[in-house]
GROMACS .gro file of C-alpha atoms in nm:
model
  465
    1MET     CA    1   0.126  -0.617   1.278
    2SER     CA    2  -0.186  -0.655   1.481
    3THR     CA    3  -0.512  -0.773   1.347
    4THR     CA    4  -0.875  -0.737   1.454
    5SER     CA    5  -0.985  -1.058   1.291
    6ASN     CA    6  -1.103  -1.357   1.486
    7THR     CA    7  -1.106  -1.722   1.388
    8SER     CA    8  -1.484  -1.760   1.384
    9ALA     CA    9  -1.617  -1.444   1.218
   10ARG     CA   10  -1.984  -1.466   1.133
   11SER     CA   11  -2.000  -1.136   0.953
   12TYR     CA   12  -1.800  -0.845   0.821
   13ARG     CA   13  -1.892  -0.545   1.030
   14VAL     CA   14  -1.803  -0.180   1.066
   15ILE     CA   15  -1.757  -0.046   1.415
   16ASN     CA   16  -1.649   0.315   1.422
   17PRO     CA   17  -1.349   0.337   1.662
   18ALA     CA   18  -1.414   0.702   1.734
   19THR     CA   19  -1.747   0.628   1.883
   20GLY     CA   20  -1.774   0.250   1.939
   21GLU     CA   21  -2.094   0.253   1.738
   22PRO     CA   22  -2.172  -0.033   1.496
   23GLY     CA   23  -2.230   0.042   1.132
   24ASP     CA   24  -2.298  -0.159   0.819
   25GLU     CA   25  -2.279  -0.539   0.843
   26PHE     CA   26  -2.233  -0.802   0.565
   27PRO     CA   27  -2.274  -1.177   0.588
   28VAL     CA   28  -1.990  -1.418   0.532
   29ALA     CA   29  -2.006  -1.578   0.188
   30THR     CA   30  -2.168  -1.916   0.151
   31ASP     CA   31  -1.954  -2.212   0.051
   32ALA     CA   32  -2.135  -2.208  -0.281
   33GLU     CA   33  -2.037  -1.845  -0.338
   34ILE     CA   34  -1.669  -1.931  -0.264
   35GLN     CA   35  -1.679  -2.206  -0.523
   36GLU     CA   36  -1.835  -1.974  -0.778
   37ALA     CA   37  -1.561  -1.719  -0.712
   38LEU     CA   38  -1.286  -1.980  -0.759
   39ALA     CA   39  -1.444  -2.108  -1.082
   40ALA     CA   40  -1.478  -1.753  -1.214
   41SER     CA   41  -1.115  -1.679  -1.122
   42GLN     CA   42  -0.986  -1.981  -1.309
   43SER     CA   43  -1.203  -1.916  -1.611
   44ALA     CA   44  -1.100  -1.544  -1.623
   45PHE     CA   45  -0.732  -1.639  -1.603
   46GLU     CA   46  -0.751  -1.838  -1.922
   47SER     CA   47  -0.847  -1.525  -2.114
   48TRP     CA   48  -0.683  -1.252  -1.907
   49ARG     CA   49  -0.340  -1.400  -1.952
   50GLU     CA   50  -0.386  -1.381  -2.326
   51VAL     CA   51  -0.457  -1.008  -2.319
   52PRO     CA   52  -0.143  -0.818  -2.432
   53ILE     CA   53   0.032  -0.661  -2.128
   54GLU     CA   54   0.000  -0.316  -2.285
   55GLU     CA   55  -0.380  -0.359  -2.295
   56ARG     CA   56  -0.382  -0.474  -1.936
   57GLY     CA   57  -0.179  -0.163  -1.859
   58ARG     CA   58  -0.445   0.061  -2.006
   59ILE     CA   59  -0.709  -0.096  -1.774
   60VAL     CA   60  -0.475  -0.068  -1.472
   61THR     CA   61  -0.414   0.299  -1.558
   62ARG     CA   62  -0.790   0.354  -1.537
   63VAL     CA   63  -0.793   0.185  -1.195
   64ALA     CA   64  -0.522   0.427  -1.092
   65ALA     CA   65  -0.720   0.728  -1.206
   66LEU     CA   66  -1.036   0.620  -1.016
   67PHE     CA   67  -0.850   0.605  -0.685
   68THR     CA   68  -0.781   0.974  -0.705
   69GLU     CA   69  -1.114   1.068  -0.860
   70ARG     CA   70  -1.291   0.901  -0.570
   71LYS     CA   71  -1.043   0.994  -0.298
   72ASP     CA   72  -1.295   1.188  -0.089
   73GLU     CA   73  -1.547   0.904  -0.083
   74LEU     CA   74  -1.274   0.647  -0.018
   75ALA     CA   75  -1.124   0.854   0.259
   76ALA     CA   76  -1.456   0.889   0.440
   77ILE     CA   77  -1.501   0.509   0.434
   78ILE     CA   78  -1.174   0.411   0.604
   79THR     CA   79  -1.193   0.696   0.850
   80GLU     CA   80  -1.517   0.548   0.963
   81GLU     CA   81  -1.390   0.189   0.951
   82MET     CA   82  -1.056   0.214   1.121
   83GLY     CA   83  -1.018   0.568   1.249
   84LYS     CA   84  -0.752   0.698   1.019
   85PRO     CA   85  -0.731   1.080   1.024
   86LEU     CA   86  -0.916   1.205   0.718
   87PRO     CA   87  -0.621   1.377   0.543
   88GLU     CA   88  -0.417   1.057   0.576
   89SER     CA   89  -0.708   0.857   0.438
   90ALA     CA   90  -0.723   1.073   0.127
   91GLY     CA   91  -0.346   1.053   0.095
   92GLU     CA   92  -0.367   0.671   0.102
   93ALA     CA   93  -0.615   0.668  -0.181
   94GLU     CA   94  -0.389   0.896  -0.391
   95TYR     CA   95  -0.085   0.669  -0.307
   96CYS     CA   96  -0.277   0.389  -0.468
   97THR     CA   97  -0.292   0.595  -0.789
   98ASP     CA   98   0.087   0.611  -0.782
   99ILE     CA   99   0.120   0.237  -0.731
  100PHE     CA  100  -0.117   0.132  -1.008
  101ASN     CA  101   0.038   0.392  -1.246
  102TYR     CA  102   0.387   0.267  -1.169
  103PHE     CA  103   0.312  -0.093  -1.258
  104ALA     CA  104   0.096   0.004  -1.556
  105THR     CA  105   0.395   0.210  -1.690
  106GLU     CA  106   0.690  -0.010  -1.585
  107GLY     CA  107   0.521  -0.345  -1.598
  108PRO     CA  108   0.587  -0.430  -1.968
  109SER     CA  109   0.960  -0.376  -1.925
  110LEU     CA  110   0.972  -0.549  -1.586
  111ALA     CA  111   0.796  -0.850  -1.730
  112ALA     CA  112   0.997  -0.861  -2.057
  113ASP     CA  113   1.196  -1.166  -2.158
  114GLN     CA  114   1.554  -1.162  -2.030
  115GLU     CA  115   1.820  -1.318  -2.240
  116ILE     CA  116   2.096  -1.498  -2.049
  117LYS     CA  117   2.434  -1.627  -2.158
  118ALA     CA  118   2.418  -1.983  -2.285
  119ILE     CA  119   2.783  -2.094  -2.252
  120GLY     CA  120   2.717  -2.420  -2.426
  121GLY     CA  121   2.563  -2.256  -2.728
  122GLY     CA  122   2.215  -2.186  -2.840
  123ARG     CA  123   1.987  -1.907  -2.717
  124ALA     CA  124   1.843  -1.899  -2.362
  125MET     CA  125   1.610  -1.656  -2.202
  126ILE     CA  126   1.402  -1.624  -1.884
  127GLN     CA  127   1.033  -1.550  -1.934
  128LYS     CA  128   0.806  -1.409  -1.663
  129LEU     CA  129   0.468  -1.579  -1.712
  130PRO     CA  130   0.155  -1.553  -1.497
  131VAL     CA  131   0.083  -1.855  -1.276
  132GLY     CA  132  -0.294  -1.830  -1.226
  133PRO     CA  133  -0.550  -1.737  -0.961
  134LEU     CA  134  -0.406  -1.593  -0.638
  135LEU     CA  135  -0.547  -1.535  -0.294
  136GLY     CA  136  -0.474  -1.206  -0.111
  137ILE     CA  137  -0.542  -1.175   0.260
  138MET     CA  138  -0.529  -0.812   0.356
  139PRO     CA  139  -0.528  -0.620   0.686
  140TRP     CA  140  -0.717  -0.318   0.816
  141ASN     CA  141  -0.441  -0.063   0.881
  142TYR     CA  142  -0.402   0.051   0.515
  143PRO     CA  143  -0.724  -0.082   0.359
  144TYR     CA  144  -0.644   0.056   0.004
  145TYR     CA  145  -0.263   0.064  -0.006
  146GLN     CA  146  -0.209  -0.295   0.104
  147VAL     CA  147  -0.447  -0.415  -0.167
  148ALA     CA  148  -0.283  -0.195  -0.434
  149ARG     CA  149   0.064  -0.320  -0.380
  150PHE     CA  150  -0.054  -0.682  -0.417
  151ALA     CA  151  -0.309  -0.633  -0.691
  152ALA     CA  152  -0.132  -0.390  -0.929
  153PRO     CA  153   0.173  -0.605  -1.032
  154ASN     CA  154  -0.033  -0.921  -1.052
  155LEU     CA  155  -0.303  -0.768  -1.265
  156MET     CA  156  -0.026  -0.657  -1.499
  157LEU     CA  157   0.132  -0.998  -1.504
  158GLY     CA  158  -0.200  -1.159  -1.606
  159ASN     CA  159  -0.276  -1.337  -1.278
  160THR     CA  160  -0.627  -1.325  -1.135
  161ILE     CA  161  -0.711  -1.229  -0.783
  162VAL     CA  162  -0.940  -1.351  -0.507
  163LEU     CA  163  -0.926  -1.093  -0.228
  164LYS     CA  164  -1.021  -1.152   0.131
  165HIS     CA  165  -1.008  -0.823   0.332
  166ALA     CA  166  -1.022  -0.764   0.706
  167GLU     CA  167  -1.353  -0.833   0.872
  168SER     CA  168  -1.361  -0.470   0.999
  169CYS     CA  169  -1.322  -0.318   0.646
  170PRO     CA  170  -1.604  -0.444   0.436
  171LYS     CA  171  -1.705  -0.106   0.282
  172SER     CA  172  -1.356  -0.026   0.169
  173ALA     CA  173  -1.329  -0.378   0.022
  174LEU     CA  174  -1.651  -0.316  -0.177
  175ALA     CA  175  -1.528   0.027  -0.281
  176ILE     CA  176  -1.214  -0.139  -0.435
  177GLN     CA  177  -1.425  -0.392  -0.612
  178LYS     CA  178  -1.640  -0.116  -0.768
  179ILE     CA  179  -1.324   0.063  -0.890
  180MET     CA  180  -1.205  -0.253  -1.055
  181ASP     CA  181  -1.543  -0.309  -1.219
  182ASP     CA  182  -1.584   0.049  -1.332
  183ALA     CA  183  -1.228   0.058  -1.471
  184GLY     CA  184  -1.304  -0.229  -1.705
  185VAL     CA  185  -1.130  -0.516  -1.521
  186PRO     CA  186  -1.299  -0.818  -1.668
  187SER     CA  187  -1.542  -1.016  -1.463
  188GLY     CA  188  -1.364  -1.278  -1.250
  189VAL     CA  189  -1.020  -1.118  -1.274
  190TYR     CA  190  -1.054  -0.935  -0.936
  191GLN     CA  191  -1.309  -1.065  -0.686
  192ASN     CA  192  -1.369  -0.955  -0.331
  193VAL     CA  193  -1.493  -1.238  -0.110
  194PHE     CA  194  -1.622  -1.207   0.252
  195ALA     CA  195  -1.474  -1.544   0.343
  196SER     CA  196  -1.454  -1.699   0.688
  197HIS     CA  197  -1.128  -1.833   0.823
  198ASP     CA  198  -1.242  -2.195   0.757
  199GLN     CA  199  -1.320  -2.097   0.401
  200ILE     CA  200  -0.975  -1.940   0.365
  201ALA     CA  201  -0.821  -2.281   0.446
  202ASP     CA  202  -1.032  -2.443   0.173
  203ILE     CA  203  -0.944  -2.175  -0.079
  204ILE     CA  204  -0.570  -2.230  -0.018
  205ALA     CA  205  -0.620  -2.605  -0.058
  206ASP     CA  206  -0.808  -2.564  -0.385
  207PRO     CA  207  -0.588  -2.668  -0.677
  208ARG     CA  208  -0.697  -2.366  -0.877
  209ILE     CA  209  -0.524  -2.126  -0.643
  210GLN     CA  210  -0.154  -2.094  -0.726
  211GLY     CA  211  -0.027  -1.858  -0.457
  212VAL     CA  212  -0.115  -1.666  -0.140
  213SER     CA  213  -0.007  -1.319  -0.012
  214LEU     CA  214  -0.083  -1.222   0.342
  215THR     CA  215  -0.015  -0.896   0.536
  216GLY     CA  216  -0.091  -0.947   0.901
  217SER     CA  217   0.029  -1.066   1.241
  218GLU     CA  218   0.290  -1.323   1.314
  219ARG     CA  219   0.020  -1.560   1.430
  220ALA     CA  220  -0.173  -1.522   1.104
  221GLY     CA  221   0.149  -1.562   0.908
  222ALA     CA  222   0.230  -1.890   1.082
  223ILE     CA  223  -0.118  -2.028   1.011
  224ILE     CA  224  -0.123  -1.913   0.641
  225GLY     CA  225   0.240  -2.025   0.585
  226GLU     CA  226   0.161  -2.369   0.731
  227LEU     CA  227  -0.151  -2.403   0.507
  228ALA     CA  228   0.038  -2.282   0.201
  229GLY     CA  229   0.329  -2.527   0.266
  230LYS     CA  230   0.096  -2.816   0.328
  231ASN     CA  231  -0.062  -2.749  -0.008
  232LEU     CA  232   0.262  -2.667  -0.192
  233LYS     CA  233   0.158  -2.311  -0.268
  234LYS     CA  234   0.395  -2.010  -0.305
  235VAL     CA  235   0.332  -1.760  -0.025
  236VAL     CA  236   0.442  -1.401   0.050
  237LEU     CA  237   0.422  -1.294   0.411
  238GLU     CA  238   0.450  -0.931   0.533
  239LEU     CA  239   0.418  -0.953   0.909
  240GLY     CA  240   0.508  -0.747   1.209
  241GLY     CA  241   0.792  -0.507   1.265
  242SER     CA  242   0.970  -0.330   1.547
  243ASP     CA  243   1.197  -0.110   1.340
  244PRO     CA  244   1.504   0.058   1.494
  245TYR     CA  245   1.541   0.429   1.439
  246VAL     CA  246   1.890   0.518   1.532
  247VAL     CA  247   1.985   0.881   1.600
  248LEU     CA  248   2.364   0.895   1.635
  249ASP     CA  249   2.398   1.273   1.636
  250THR     CA  250   2.220   1.581   1.508
  251ASP     CA  251   2.268   1.956   1.475
  252ASP     CA  252   1.913   2.014   1.596
  253VAL     CA  253   1.777   1.781   1.857
  254LYS     CA  254   1.436   1.946   1.860
  255GLU     CA  255   1.388   1.896   1.490
  256ALA     CA  256   1.521   1.539   1.507
  257ALA     CA  257   1.277   1.456   1.781
  258ALA     CA  258   0.988   1.621   1.604
  259ASN     CA  259   1.058   1.419   1.285
  260ALA     CA  260   1.083   1.099   1.491
  261TRP     CA  261   0.750   1.178   1.662
  262ALA     CA  262   0.573   1.259   1.338
  263THR     CA  263   0.689   0.932   1.193
  264ARG     CA  264   0.579   0.738   1.494
  265LEU     CA  265   0.225   0.894   1.488
  266GLU     CA  266   0.162   0.829   1.119
  267ASN     CA  267  -0.158   0.622   1.098
  268THR     CA  268  -0.178   0.656   1.478
  269GLY     CA  269   0.126   0.435   1.511
  270GLN     CA  270  -0.036   0.143   1.326
  271ALA     CA  271   0.224   0.088   1.054
  272CYS     CA  272   0.431  -0.223   1.016
  273ASN     CA  273   0.749  -0.023   0.943
  274SER     CA  274   0.698   0.245   1.203
  275ASN     CA  275   0.996   0.354   1.415
  276LYS     CA  276   0.891   0.151   1.710
  277ARG     CA  277   1.236   0.151   1.879
  278MET     CA  278   1.412   0.486   1.891
  279ILE     CA  279   1.780   0.430   1.968
  280VAL     CA  280   1.950   0.758   2.069
  281SER     CA  281   2.307   0.844   2.155
  282ASP     CA  282   2.360   0.933   2.525
  283GLY     CA  283   2.485   1.282   2.446
  284ILE     CA  284   2.143   1.392   2.308
  285PHE     CA  285   1.914   1.143   2.476
  286ASP     CA  286   1.775   1.355   2.761
  287GLU     CA  287   1.690   1.651   2.531
  288PHE     CA  288   1.548   1.419   2.273
  289VAL     CA  289   1.316   1.254   2.529
  290ALA     CA  290   1.220   1.589   2.673
  291GLU     CA  291   1.113   1.715   2.330
  292LEU     CA  292   0.909   1.401   2.266
  293THR     CA  293   0.740   1.446   2.598
  294ASN     CA  294   0.648   1.804   2.517
  295LEU     CA  295   0.502   1.698   2.188
  296ALA     CA  296   0.293   1.424   2.354
  297LYS     CA  297   0.171   1.577   2.675
  298ASP     CA  298  -0.087   1.828   2.542
  299LEU     CA  299  -0.250   1.615   2.279
  300LYS     CA  300  -0.627   1.570   2.314
  301PRO     CA  301  -0.860   1.303   2.165
  302GLY     CA  302  -1.021   1.427   1.847
  303ASN     CA  303  -1.257   1.334   1.574
  304PRO     CA  304  -1.048   1.168   1.294
  305ALA     CA  305  -1.299   1.307   1.042
  306GLU     CA  306  -1.189   1.658   1.146
  307ALA     CA  307  -0.825   1.584   1.225
  308ALA     CA  308  -0.782   1.916   1.415
  309GLU     CA  309  -0.435   2.030   1.518
  310GLY     CA  310  -0.337   1.920   1.871
  311THR     CA  311  -0.556   1.611   1.865
  312TYR     CA  312  -0.496   1.238   1.819
  313ALA     CA  313  -0.708   0.977   1.649
  314PRO     CA  314  -0.841   0.653   1.801
  315LEU     CA  315  -0.677   0.316   1.738
  316SER     CA  316  -0.856   0.077   1.504
  317SER     CA  317  -1.061  -0.092   1.772
  318ARG     CA  318  -1.130  -0.094   2.142
  319SER     CA  319  -0.953  -0.425   2.174
  320ALA     CA  320  -0.643  -0.290   2.006
  321ALA     CA  321  -0.634   0.009   2.242
  322GLU     CA  322  -0.683  -0.213   2.548
  323GLY     CA  323  -0.405  -0.445   2.431
  324LEU     CA  324  -0.159  -0.164   2.386
  325ALA     CA  325  -0.249  -0.020   2.728
  326GLU     CA  326  -0.168  -0.358   2.886
  327GLN     CA  327   0.173  -0.360   2.716
  328ILE     CA  328   0.244  -0.008   2.857
  329GLN     CA  329   0.124  -0.104   3.194
  330ASP     CA  330   0.340  -0.417   3.200
  331ALA     CA  331   0.647  -0.203   3.124
  332VAL     CA  332   0.571   0.052   3.388
  333SER     CA  333   0.501  -0.216   3.652
  334LYS     CA  334   0.852  -0.353   3.588
  335GLY     CA  335   1.031  -0.023   3.620
  336ALA     CA  336   0.996   0.162   3.287
  337THR     CA  337   0.931   0.538   3.297
  338LEU     CA  338   0.614   0.670   3.129
  339HIS     CA  339   0.689   1.036   3.050
  340ALA     CA  340   0.359   1.121   2.885
  341GLY     CA  341   0.037   0.967   2.761
  342GLY     CA  342  -0.052   0.601   2.782
  343THR     CA  343  -0.397   0.661   2.931
  344LEU     CA  344  -0.692   0.473   2.797
  345GLN     CA  345  -1.007   0.670   2.757
  346ASP     CA  346  -1.322   0.512   2.882
  347GLY     CA  347  -1.499   0.299   2.624
  348PRO     CA  348  -1.649   0.211   2.393
  349ALA     CA  349  -1.428   0.436   2.181
  350ALA     CA  350  -1.066   0.335   2.110
  351TYR     CA  351  -0.864   0.640   2.225
  352LEU     CA  352  -0.525   0.588   2.389
  353ALA     CA  353  -0.314   0.894   2.450
  354PRO     CA  354   0.019   0.887   2.256
  355ALA     CA  355   0.294   0.784   2.498
  356VAL     CA  356   0.666   0.817   2.556
  357LEU     CA  357   0.842   0.528   2.729
  358THR     CA  358   1.208   0.487   2.846
  359GLY     CA  359   1.381   0.231   3.060
  360ILE     CA  360   1.262  -0.067   2.867
  361THR     CA  361   1.445  -0.390   2.968
  362PRO     CA  362   1.434  -0.743   2.827
  363GLU     CA  363   1.200  -0.881   3.090
  364MET     CA  364   0.925  -0.641   2.974
  365ARG     CA  365   0.681  -0.732   2.698
  366ALA     CA  366   0.761  -0.405   2.521
  367TYR     CA  367   1.121  -0.517   2.459
  368ARG     CA  368   1.024  -0.814   2.238
  369GLU     CA  369   0.668  -0.746   2.132
  370GLU     CA  370   0.551  -0.508   1.861
  371LEU     CA  371   0.375  -0.201   2.001
  372PHE     CA  372   0.118  -0.141   1.727
  373GLY     CA  373   0.009   0.213   1.820
  374PRO     CA  374   0.129   0.561   1.922
  375VAL     CA  375   0.403   0.475   2.171
  376ALA     CA  376   0.755   0.615   2.137
  377VAL     CA  377   0.997   0.376   2.304
  378VAL     CA  378   1.334   0.538   2.348
  379TYR     CA  379   1.669   0.367   2.429
  380LYS     CA  380   1.997   0.526   2.530
  381VAL     CA  381   2.324   0.395   2.381
  382GLY     CA  382   2.681   0.499   2.437
  383SER     CA  383   2.841   0.392   2.111
  384ASP     CA  384   2.769   0.296   1.749
  385GLU     CA  385   2.853  -0.068   1.836
  386GLU     CA  386   2.590  -0.064   2.121
  387ALA     CA  387   2.340   0.087   1.881
  388VAL     CA  388   2.391  -0.191   1.626
  389LYS     CA  389   2.368  -0.466   1.892
  390LEU     CA  390   2.041  -0.326   2.028
  391ALA     CA  391   1.895  -0.265   1.691
  392ASN     CA  392   1.956  -0.625   1.589
  393ASP     CA  393   1.838  -0.771   1.921
  394SER     CA  394   1.485  -0.826   1.780
  395ASP     CA  395   1.280  -1.113   1.650
  396TYR     CA  396   1.170  -0.880   1.372
  397GLY     CA  397   1.367  -0.756   1.067
  398LEU     CA  398   1.142  -0.533   0.855
  399GLY     CA  399   1.314  -0.196   0.825
  400GLY     CA  400   1.548   0.036   1.010
  401ALA     CA  401   1.688   0.385   0.977
  402VAL     CA  402   2.012   0.552   1.091
  403PHE     CA  403   2.058   0.929   1.120
  404SER     CA  404   2.381   1.125   1.153
  405THR     CA  405   2.544   1.445   1.029
  406ASP     CA  406   2.823   1.215   0.916
  407VAL     CA  407   2.673   1.021   0.626
  408GLU     CA  408   2.951   0.764   0.614
  409ARG     CA  409   2.912   0.700   0.982
  410ALA     CA  410   2.542   0.639   0.934
  411ARG     CA  411   2.604   0.418   0.625
  412LYS     CA  412   2.846   0.203   0.828
  413VAL     CA  413   2.588   0.141   1.100
  414ALA     CA  414   2.297   0.094   0.855
  415GLN     CA  415   2.498  -0.169   0.667
  416GLN     CA  416   2.496  -0.376   0.977
  417LEU     CA  417   2.125  -0.380   1.031
  418GLU     CA  418   1.953  -0.721   1.003
  419VAL     CA  419   1.651  -0.596   0.815
  420GLY     CA  420   1.484  -0.606   0.474
  421MET     CA  421   1.500  -0.226   0.432
  422ALA     CA  422   1.800  -0.024   0.565
  423ASN     CA  423   1.781   0.356   0.539
  424VAL     CA  424   2.025   0.642   0.595
  425ASN     CA  425   1.907   0.989   0.692
  426GLY     CA  426   1.556   0.929   0.572
  427VAL     CA  427   1.326   0.645   0.481
  428GLY     CA  428   1.292   0.527   0.119
  429GLU     CA  429   0.925   0.489   0.029
  430GLY     CA  430   0.728   0.486  -0.295
  431ALA     CA  431   0.570   0.270  -0.556
  432ASP     CA  432   0.917   0.206  -0.702
  433ILE     CA  433   1.081   0.108  -0.372
  434PRO     CA  434   1.065  -0.259  -0.272
  435PHE     CA  435   0.905  -0.340   0.066
  436GLY     CA  436   0.958  -0.654   0.281
  437GLY     CA  437   1.154  -0.797   0.563
  438VAL     CA  438   1.351  -1.087   0.719
  439LYS     CA  439   1.336  -1.292   1.039
  440ARG     CA  440   0.987  -1.294   1.187
  441SER     CA  441   0.882  -0.999   0.972
  442GLY     CA  442   0.812  -1.251   0.691
  443TYR     CA  443   0.947  -1.309   0.349
  444GLY     CA  444   0.891  -1.193  -0.013
  445ARG     CA  445   0.880  -0.840  -0.151
  446GLU     CA  446   0.614  -0.600  -0.281
  447LEU     CA  447   0.643  -0.278  -0.481
  448GLY     CA  448   0.920  -0.170  -0.711
  449PRO     CA  449   1.084  -0.411  -0.959
  450LEU     CA  450   1.073  -0.697  -0.710
  451GLY     CA  451   0.696  -0.666  -0.679
  452MET     CA  452   0.656  -0.838  -1.013
  453ASP     CA  453   0.899  -1.111  -0.931
  454GLU     CA  454   0.693  -1.314  -0.678
  455PHE     CA  455   0.399  -1.481  -0.842
  456VAL     CA  456   0.551  -1.559  -1.179
  457ASN     CA  457   0.669  -1.864  -1.366
  458LYS     CA  458   1.026  -1.774  -1.439
  459ARG     CA  459   1.035  -2.009  -1.733
  460LEU     CA  460   1.351  -2.100  -1.917
  461PHE     CA  461   1.301  -2.075  -2.291
  462TYR     CA  462   1.598  -2.241  -2.481
  463VAL     CA  463   1.652  -2.267  -2.849
  464ALA     CA  464   1.944  -2.481  -2.963
  465ASP     CA  465   2.170  -2.373  -3.247
   0.00000   0.00000   0.00000
């Protein structure tokens, strides 16, 4: 995953990627404000963990309701901040309702004591207890959803949260804080901080912080992982992805290509688990690429606040668009075929025409690097074995999907994918479905039952006969 953050941010600032125009700006917190937040988080933890989980659930349920009640306001904010098409922005807010409701409902059973067999006698059980204040470092591509999947299970567990959002998303960060406050989350339990990168290092080192969750780039993950390890803190890292999307066969190539294209353009291609590598059997490859090209070639830049049919939205920033254009140009200069799109509109806006690329080879940046934007990279393979080999020839291991009219054939291929999420004839997503990867895509899981299993003290409680 890409990030717009820099290592010496002096403020949190909105720059509308559809226009390049600057918007609201907020100063970085003072060191004294950071210390106040840490003290408040620790103090709040002492009381929040004692609140019965059912009562915490009632507050989290109110958080859930407010995301949908305020979806129009929330949607307008992130469309301005990072260019997400307005309908998708509203959908993201509503998805947060699903996530908070899931953990409010399922949390008590997921966190319940689990009795285990004590072969030597006595009674033994595993308890899931809160560990204390946590630091969340969140990205810009899903400003609400990313926070929800970290915050919801940990609020239910009784942990407290210090949240550092992306520098480009201050208004959405403040909107989340207001939801928490208005829902009755006690003071200090959830706190947004406009922290600098130097302050983040200090927060991780602080003995009151018991764990860190980061969603971001490999580079950010390496830095945060090192800081967490140095300070003996538990860390969850959700990093980049270059997911294989394997089409072995289909009864309708046009429909298969349309589905693949729609998946790739979700959030203007800026999703960690997007289908960044389409691996297509040689018998349908030419028709598949032709259909993708038809879908891409007539798209025009549009206002994401209007999201008119036949238009595409900007990327999150001008620098993101320029970086993606450089990756495309590198591939073309080394022999790849650009079938459509890939043109960068003159600045200061962040529009890059959705592209279709074939002929990618290992010496090109696009073979190894994540393309975080609307680029369909399509590979031709002649066998299932070749598809598996290519799918696994990646530094990433977030997700992957395999499609075939023969479900058992698809299952066999999907079983061999070196990923954290393997899918057959669709992609499993939802508040109840765990999310996370392996290899350089990070470690740890969010959402679903596993989402409440990361930042807990899995305490043994043993009573002798």
